[in-house]
Amino acid sequence: MLGKITLDHPQLFIQAFENSAIGMALIAASGGELLKVNQALCCILGYEEHEMLKLKIVDITHPDDSENDLHIVHLLLDGKEHSYHSERRYIHKDGYEIWALMSVSLVRDEQQNPIFYISQIQDISNRRRTEEKLREGEDRYHRIVEESPDGVIILRDERCLFINQTGVEMLRFKEKHDIVGRPIYDFVHPDDHHRLKQRDMHKDSIGPIEKRFIRMDGKVIDVELKTIPTIYQDKPAVHVIMRDISERKQTQDLIINSEKLTIAGQLAAGIAHEVRNPLTAIKGFFQMMEKDLKSNKMYFDVISSEINRIETILNELLVLARPQKVKYERKNIEVIINHVITLLKTQSNLNSIELIKSIEPNLPLIQCNENQLKQVFINFLKNSIEAMENGGRITIEIRRHLTEMIMIRIIDQGSGIPEHLLSKIGEPFFTTKEQGTGLGLMICKNIIEEHKGNLKIDSSSNGTKVEILLPLL
């Protein structure tokens, strides 16, 4: 097309060439000499017209782009391309680089012999500098984000476009590609989906808000989120800052429970002392009356049972109020469990419950207080028996755990504990039983912690599993 314009309308071509706002040049098909240049090209490169006509195209092309020019020439000569477009660098007369959008075509005569190349050059240096600054800014942004102690996720349409290394480690994944491309709801606890979807993260900044996330290993963690609308890769997105606050929440819970224990201890001591003295007198006179009056024995049995229950509660309150310094000795855990099973055998038989032991042989001795551990095992086994109204089986397993721990499991087939109440188990005065005080399990938990052990309770409608880990030394 350019060849036709040149041959048939030379004056029209010359006017368009000279008056074009885009730099233009005619380049010899062989040798690469500049045959003609327009004023726009002279302004772009800083030369006078007569200076440029003494040059070859290679003299104004950046050295790193010269090799590519040879490739373009071959494509045009071979007829594989009619024109070629690319971004390349040229050298200004003062020696600095100019980025340009270059378009080149080969003009042939009627016998299809090459005459010259016509090249159009548009200065895009400002655009390239802007893009470079944006890239540098984006690189700095990524460096800052990568070094952030908080997890960072970039979302678009609720899918992860980017996550920093802190976020990957927080969610316990190995690589970023395990997360990128997936919906954010793959990692949010199902119970928190609805509340998060109610918020339009693309419009307004949100947070900090607390949500539960699920790690790759299945553990649920408490996460504090803050979302900020942003632009990522030239499109609207959401910048999400994530902070694992599980330890902070645990610390807060420990502080609250500690305060509860302090208050409970002070309250327990006051109640126990105020009630014990009149109760002692009542019990004494009641026993004297019981010897003289044999009629209405059922009433006496009920009263006696309730007095004994009050005494039990008072004893638990005093243990809570005045923790005693205990002596630790090396004991055989199997012997302790056997004593407890013997004590509860009658109660389990009356409730049609079978107690099954599974104990690893030759277990090492553990450093413990025997009476306290008996109290723990009696409490958990009694809870299991009371939870199995229709009978069933309770399994007691004792195994060595790793190299430094003994694991005791008590597994029942009872009605279980509702999931929303599990986290409250062990808090002062919290109980799931109608006649419970909420103190027994709390005392057991304290005993296990004083033994440097751990307690874990899992429950469902099929039963409850209590797992106790105790150190060997």
Short mmCIF file of C-alpha atoms in Angstrom, two decimals, residues 99-409:
data_model
loop_
_atom_site.label_atom_id
_atom_site.label_comp_id
_atom_site.label_asym_id
_atom_site.label_seq_id
_atom_site.Cartn_x
_atom_site.Cartn_y
_atom_site.Cartn_z
CA TRP A 99 11.96 4.64 24.18
CA ALA A 100 9.86 4.64 21.01
CA LEU A 101 7.00 2.75 19.44
CA MET A 102 8.47 1.76 16.06
CA SER A 103 6.62 0.61 12.94
CA VAL A 104 8.52 -0.37 9.78
CA SER A 105 7.42 -1.46 6.30
CA LEU A 106 9.37 -2.42 3.15
CA VAL A 107 8.55 -0.55 -0.09
CA ARG A 108 9.15 -2.45 -3.34
CA ASP A 109 9.07 -1.42 -7.01
CA GLU A 110 6.80 -2.95 -9.65
CA GLN A 111 9.24 -5.85 -10.11
CA GLN A 112 9.05 -6.44 -6.34
CA ASN A 113 12.63 -5.33 -5.79
CA PRO A 114 13.23 -3.65 -2.38
CA ILE A 115 13.56 0.15 -2.67
CA PHE A 116 13.58 1.44 0.90
CA TYR A 117 12.14 0.95 4.34
CA ILE A 118 9.75 3.48 5.78
CA SER A 119 9.80 3.72 9.55
CA GLN A 120 7.51 5.58 11.94
CA ILE A 121 8.87 6.41 15.40
CA GLN A 122 6.69 7.69 18.24
CA ASP A 123 8.39 8.82 21.48
CA ILE A 124 6.94 6.88 24.45
CA SER A 125 9.69 7.67 26.96
CA ASN A 126 7.34 9.43 29.39
CA ARG A 127 4.94 6.50 29.33
CA ARG A 128 7.78 4.03 29.89
CA ARG A 129 9.12 6.09 32.80
CA THR A 130 5.65 6.16 34.35
CA GLU A 131 5.32 2.41 33.90
CA GLU A 132 8.77 1.91 35.38
CA LYS A 133 7.85 3.99 38.42
CA LEU A 134 4.67 1.99 38.79
CA ARG A 135 6.65 -1.24 38.54
CA GLU A 136 9.17 0.05 41.08
CA GLY A 137 6.31 1.08 43.33
CA GLU A 138 4.70 -2.33 42.91
CA ASP A 139 8.05 -4.01 43.63
CA ARG A 140 8.46 -1.90 46.78
CA TYR A 141 4.90 -2.75 47.75
CA HIS A 142 5.60 -6.46 47.31
CA ARG A 143 8.84 -6.19 49.31
CA ILE A 144 7.05 -4.38 52.13
CA VAL A 145 4.22 -6.90 52.04
CA GLU A 146 6.59 -9.88 51.98
CA GLU A 147 8.48 -8.57 55.00
CA SER A 148 5.30 -7.79 56.94
CA PRO A 149 4.92 -9.72 60.22
CA ASP A 150 1.19 -9.99 59.40
CA GLY A 151 -0.32 -12.20 56.75
CA VAL A 152 -1.46 -10.34 53.63
CA ILE A 153 -3.89 -11.58 50.98
CA ILE A 154 -5.04 -9.70 47.86
CA LEU A 155 -8.58 -10.64 46.83
CA ARG A 156 -10.68 -10.05 43.75
CA ASP A 157 -14.18 -11.51 43.49
CA GLU A 158 -13.44 -13.28 46.81
CA ARG A 159 -10.51 -15.23 45.25
CA CYS A 160 -6.90 -15.01 46.36
CA LEU A 161 -4.67 -13.27 43.80
CA PHE A 162 -1.65 -12.96 46.07
CA ILE A 163 -0.50 -14.04 49.54
CA ASN A 164 2.74 -13.21 51.32
CA GLN A 165 4.98 -15.79 52.96
CA THR A 166 3.72 -14.90 56.45
CA GLY A 167 0.18 -15.77 55.35
CA VAL A 168 1.35 -19.07 53.85
CA GLU A 169 3.06 -20.02 57.11
CA MET A 170 0.09 -18.86 59.19
CA LEU A 171 -2.20 -21.24 57.30
CA ARG A 172 0.46 -24.00 57.40
CA PHE A 173 0.69 -24.44 53.62
CA LYS A 174 3.95 -25.20 51.82
CA GLU A 175 3.72 -22.99 48.74
CA LYS A 176 1.85 -19.85 47.67
CA HIS A 177 0.31 -21.65 44.69
CA ASP A 178 -1.53 -23.89 47.17
CA ILE A 179 -3.61 -20.81 48.08
CA VAL A 180 -3.53 -18.44 45.08
CA GLY A 181 -6.61 -18.84 42.88
CA ARG A 182 -8.78 -20.36 45.60
CA PRO A 183 -11.82 -18.67 47.23
CA ILE A 184 -11.08 -17.08 50.60
CA TYR A 185 -13.95 -19.11 52.04
CA ASP A 186 -11.87 -22.28 51.62
CA PHE A 187 -9.93 -21.08 54.67
CA VAL A 188 -12.68 -19.39 56.72
CA HIS A 189 -14.59 -21.44 59.29
CA PRO A 190 -18.02 -22.34 57.83
CA ASP A 191 -19.84 -20.70 60.76
CA ASP A 192 -18.22 -17.35 59.85
CA HIS A 193 -19.03 -17.42 56.10
CA HIS A 194 -22.37 -15.66 56.36
CA ARG A 195 -21.15 -12.77 58.50
CA LEU A 196 -18.16 -12.16 56.19
CA LYS A 197 -20.32 -12.26 53.04
CA GLN A 198 -22.60 -9.59 54.52
CA ARG A 199 -19.77 -7.05 54.27
CA ASP A 200 -18.83 -5.41 50.95
CA MET A 201 -15.05 -5.49 51.15
CA HIS A 202 -14.64 -3.78 47.75
CA LYS A 203 -16.37 -0.57 48.87
CA ASP A 204 -15.30 0.16 52.43
CA SER A 205 -12.47 -0.56 54.81
CA ILE A 206 -13.55 -3.14 57.37
CA GLY A 207 -12.09 -4.08 60.69
CA PRO A 208 -10.40 -5.06 62.68
CA ILE A 209 -12.83 -7.97 63.00
CA GLU A 210 -12.27 -11.44 64.43
CA LYS A 211 -12.89 -14.55 62.34
CA ARG A 212 -11.93 -18.19 62.63
CA PHE A 213 -9.67 -19.65 59.95
CA ILE A 214 -8.94 -23.32 59.28
CA ARG A 215 -5.29 -24.24 58.73
CA MET A 216 -4.16 -26.93 56.33
CA ASP A 217 -3.67 -29.33 59.29
CA GLY A 218 -7.32 -28.80 60.29
CA LYS A 219 -6.66 -26.68 63.37
CA VAL A 220 -8.98 -23.71 63.86
CA ILE A 221 -7.22 -20.43 64.69
CA ASP A 222 -8.55 -17.03 65.72
CA VAL A 223 -7.60 -14.36 63.17
CA GLU A 224 -7.99 -10.60 63.31
CA LEU A 225 -8.83 -9.19 59.86
CA LYS A 226 -8.67 -5.73 58.35
CA THR A 227 -9.70 -5.18 54.72
CA ILE A 228 -8.84 -2.17 52.56
CA PRO A 229 -10.10 -1.54 48.99
CA THR A 230 -7.11 -1.18 46.64
CA ILE A 231 -5.97 -1.44 43.02
CA TYR A 232 -3.98 -4.50 42.06
CA GLN A 233 -2.76 -5.16 38.51
CA ASP A 234 -4.77 -2.13 37.32
CA LYS A 235 -8.07 -3.53 38.63
CA PRO A 236 -10.08 -3.07 41.86
CA ALA A 237 -9.12 -5.54 44.57
CA VAL A 238 -9.16 -5.96 48.35
CA HIS A 239 -6.04 -5.82 50.53
CA VAL A 240 -6.60 -8.12 53.54
CA ILE A 241 -4.33 -7.98 56.61
CA MET A 242 -4.47 -11.12 58.78
CA ARG A 243 -3.08 -11.47 62.29
CA ASP A 244 -3.12 -14.74 64.24
CA ILE A 245 -4.49 -13.83 67.67
CA SER A 246 -4.94 -17.39 68.97
CA GLU A 247 -2.23 -16.98 71.61
CA ARG A 248 -3.58 -13.58 72.61
CA LYS A 249 -7.07 -15.05 73.00
CA GLN A 250 -5.68 -17.95 75.04
CA THR A 251 -3.81 -15.50 77.26
CA GLN A 252 -6.98 -13.46 77.75
CA ASP A 253 -8.91 -16.63 78.62
CA LEU A 254 -6.19 -17.63 81.10
CA ILE A 255 -6.32 -14.20 82.74
CA ILE A 256 -10.13 -14.34 82.94
CA ASN A 257 -10.06 -17.88 84.34
CA SER A 258 -7.36 -16.88 86.81
CA GLU A 259 -9.51 -14.01 88.01
CA LYS A 260 -12.49 -16.36 88.24
CA LEU A 261 -10.42 -18.81 90.26
CA THR A 262 -9.29 -16.07 92.64
CA ILE A 263 -12.84 -14.88 93.17
CA ALA A 264 -14.10 -18.46 93.38
CA GLY A 265 -11.45 -19.30 95.98
CA GLN A 266 -12.31 -16.30 98.13
CA LEU A 267 -16.02 -17.03 97.82
CA ALA A 268 -15.51 -20.73 98.48
CA ALA A 269 -13.52 -20.11 101.65
CA GLY A 270 -16.17 -17.76 103.01
CA ILE A 271 -19.07 -20.08 102.16
CA ALA A 272 -17.33 -23.19 103.49
CA HIS A 273 -16.46 -21.67 106.86
CA GLU A 274 -19.87 -20.06 107.32
CA VAL A 275 -21.77 -23.25 106.49
CA ARG A 276 -19.51 -25.89 108.09
CA ASN A 277 -20.07 -24.85 111.73
CA PRO A 278 -23.90 -24.92 111.74
CA LEU A 279 -23.82 -28.01 109.52
CA THR A 280 -21.69 -29.87 112.09
CA ALA A 281 -24.21 -29.09 114.81
CA ILE A 282 -27.17 -30.09 112.61
CA LYS A 283 -25.52 -33.39 111.67
CA GLY A 284 -24.69 -34.23 115.26
CA PHE A 285 -28.20 -33.59 116.57
CA PHE A 286 -29.69 -35.38 113.55
CA GLN A 287 -27.65 -38.54 114.32
CA MET A 288 -28.86 -38.42 117.94
CA MET A 289 -32.50 -38.09 116.84
CA GLU A 290 -32.12 -40.92 114.34
CA LYS A 291 -31.24 -43.38 117.13
CA ASP A 292 -34.36 -42.53 119.09
CA LEU A 293 -36.84 -42.35 116.20
CA LYS A 294 -37.04 -45.47 114.04
CA SER A 295 -40.23 -44.48 112.21
CA ASN A 296 -40.13 -42.42 109.01
CA LYS A 297 -36.74 -43.90 108.20
CA MET A 298 -37.10 -42.83 104.54
CA TYR A 299 -37.15 -39.18 105.57
CA PHE A 300 -34.01 -39.63 107.65
CA ASP A 301 -32.25 -41.31 104.69
CA VAL A 302 -33.09 -38.40 102.38
CA ILE A 303 -31.93 -35.82 104.94
CA SER A 304 -28.74 -37.78 105.64
CA SER A 305 -27.98 -38.04 101.92
CA GLU A 306 -28.43 -34.30 101.41
CA ILE A 307 -26.23 -33.48 104.43
CA ASN A 308 -23.50 -35.72 103.00
CA ARG A 309 -23.85 -33.94 99.67
CA ILE A 310 -23.43 -30.55 101.37
CA GLU A 311 -20.30 -31.86 103.09
CA THR A 312 -18.92 -33.03 99.73
CA ILE A 313 -19.48 -29.60 98.21
CA LEU A 314 -17.84 -27.92 101.19
CA ASN A 315 -14.80 -30.18 100.89
CA GLU A 316 -14.48 -29.29 97.21
CA LEU A 317 -14.80 -25.62 98.06
CA LEU A 318 -12.03 -25.89 100.65
CA VAL A 319 -9.74 -27.67 98.18
CA LEU A 320 -10.40 -24.82 95.78
CA ALA A 321 -9.83 -22.18 98.44
CA ARG A 322 -6.70 -23.69 100.04
CA PRO A 323 -4.68 -25.73 97.53
CA GLN A 324 -2.45 -28.01 99.56
CA LYS A 325 1.24 -28.55 98.97
CA VAL A 326 1.50 -32.14 97.77
CA LYS A 327 4.27 -34.69 97.77
CA TYR A 328 5.23 -36.29 94.45
CA GLU A 329 6.53 -39.85 94.27
CA ARG A 330 7.33 -42.35 91.54
CA LYS A 331 4.22 -44.49 91.07
CA ASN A 332 2.88 -47.16 88.72
CA ILE A 333 0.02 -45.67 86.72
CA GLU A 334 -1.50 -49.12 86.08
CA VAL A 335 -1.79 -49.78 89.81
CA ILE A 336 -3.49 -46.41 90.35
CA ILE A 337 -6.02 -47.09 87.56
CA ASN A 338 -6.74 -50.60 88.90
CA HIS A 339 -7.54 -49.16 92.36
CA VAL A 340 -9.94 -46.65 90.82
CA ILE A 341 -11.66 -49.33 88.70
CA THR A 342 -12.10 -51.50 91.79
CA LEU A 343 -13.76 -48.58 93.62
CA LEU A 344 -16.19 -47.89 90.76
CA LYS A 345 -16.84 -51.50 89.74
CA THR A 346 -20.03 -51.78 91.78
CA GLN A 347 -21.48 -48.48 90.45
CA SER A 348 -20.69 -49.47 86.86
CA ASN A 349 -22.31 -52.89 87.27
CA LEU A 350 -25.47 -51.32 88.70
CA ASN A 351 -25.68 -49.13 85.57
CA SER A 352 -25.01 -52.06 83.19
CA ILE A 353 -21.67 -50.57 82.16
CA GLU A 354 -18.65 -52.64 81.27
CA LEU A 355 -15.20 -51.22 82.15
CA ILE A 356 -12.55 -52.39 79.67
CA LYS A 357 -8.82 -51.86 80.16
CA SER A 358 -6.21 -51.67 77.42
CA ILE A 359 -2.84 -51.03 79.07
CA GLU A 360 0.54 -51.22 77.38
CA PRO A 361 2.83 -53.58 79.32
CA ASN A 362 6.01 -52.51 81.14
CA LEU A 363 5.12 -48.84 81.38
CA PRO A 364 7.68 -46.72 83.25
CA LEU A 365 6.87 -45.13 86.61
CA ILE A 366 5.65 -41.54 86.68
CA GLN A 367 6.35 -38.76 89.19
CA CYS A 368 2.95 -37.92 90.70
CA ASN A 369 0.72 -37.59 93.72
CA GLU A 370 -1.25 -40.82 93.82
CA ASN A 371 -4.30 -39.51 95.68
CA GLN A 372 -4.70 -36.54 93.38
CA LEU A 373 -4.54 -38.71 90.26
CA LYS A 374 -7.08 -41.07 91.78
CA GLN A 375 -9.35 -38.06 92.32
CA VAL A 376 -8.93 -37.14 88.64
CA PHE A 377 -9.67 -40.64 87.30
CA ILE A 378 -12.63 -41.16 89.68
CA ASN A 379 -14.14 -37.85 88.55
CA PHE A 380 -13.87 -38.62 84.82
CA LEU A 381 -15.08 -42.22 85.18
CA LYS A 382 -18.05 -41.15 87.31
CA ASN A 383 -18.94 -38.54 84.70
CA SER A 384 -18.83 -41.23 82.01
CA ILE A 385 -21.00 -43.60 84.05
CA GLU A 386 -23.58 -40.88 84.74
CA ALA A 387 -23.67 -39.96 81.02
CA MET A 388 -24.52 -43.56 80.00
CA GLU A 389 -28.12 -43.98 81.20
CA ASN A 390 -28.69 -46.98 78.91
CA GLY A 391 -25.49 -48.80 79.81
CA GLY A 392 -22.66 -49.58 77.44
CA ARG A 393 -18.90 -49.73 77.51
CA ILE A 394 -16.17 -47.50 78.94
CA THR A 395 -12.67 -48.09 77.62
CA ILE A 396 -9.58 -47.07 79.59
CA GLU A 397 -6.44 -46.99 77.44
CA ILE A 398 -2.94 -46.30 78.75
CA ARG A 399 -0.04 -45.98 76.34
CA ARG A 400 3.38 -44.47 76.16
CA HIS A 401 3.19 -41.27 74.09
CA LEU A 402 6.36 -40.31 72.24
CA THR A 403 9.30 -40.84 74.62
CA GLU A 404 8.52 -38.53 77.52
CA MET A 405 4.78 -38.87 78.17
CA ILE A 406 2.13 -41.32 79.32
CA MET A 407 -1.26 -41.03 77.64
CA ILE A 408 -4.46 -42.05 79.46
CA ARG A 409 -7.67 -42.17 77.44
#
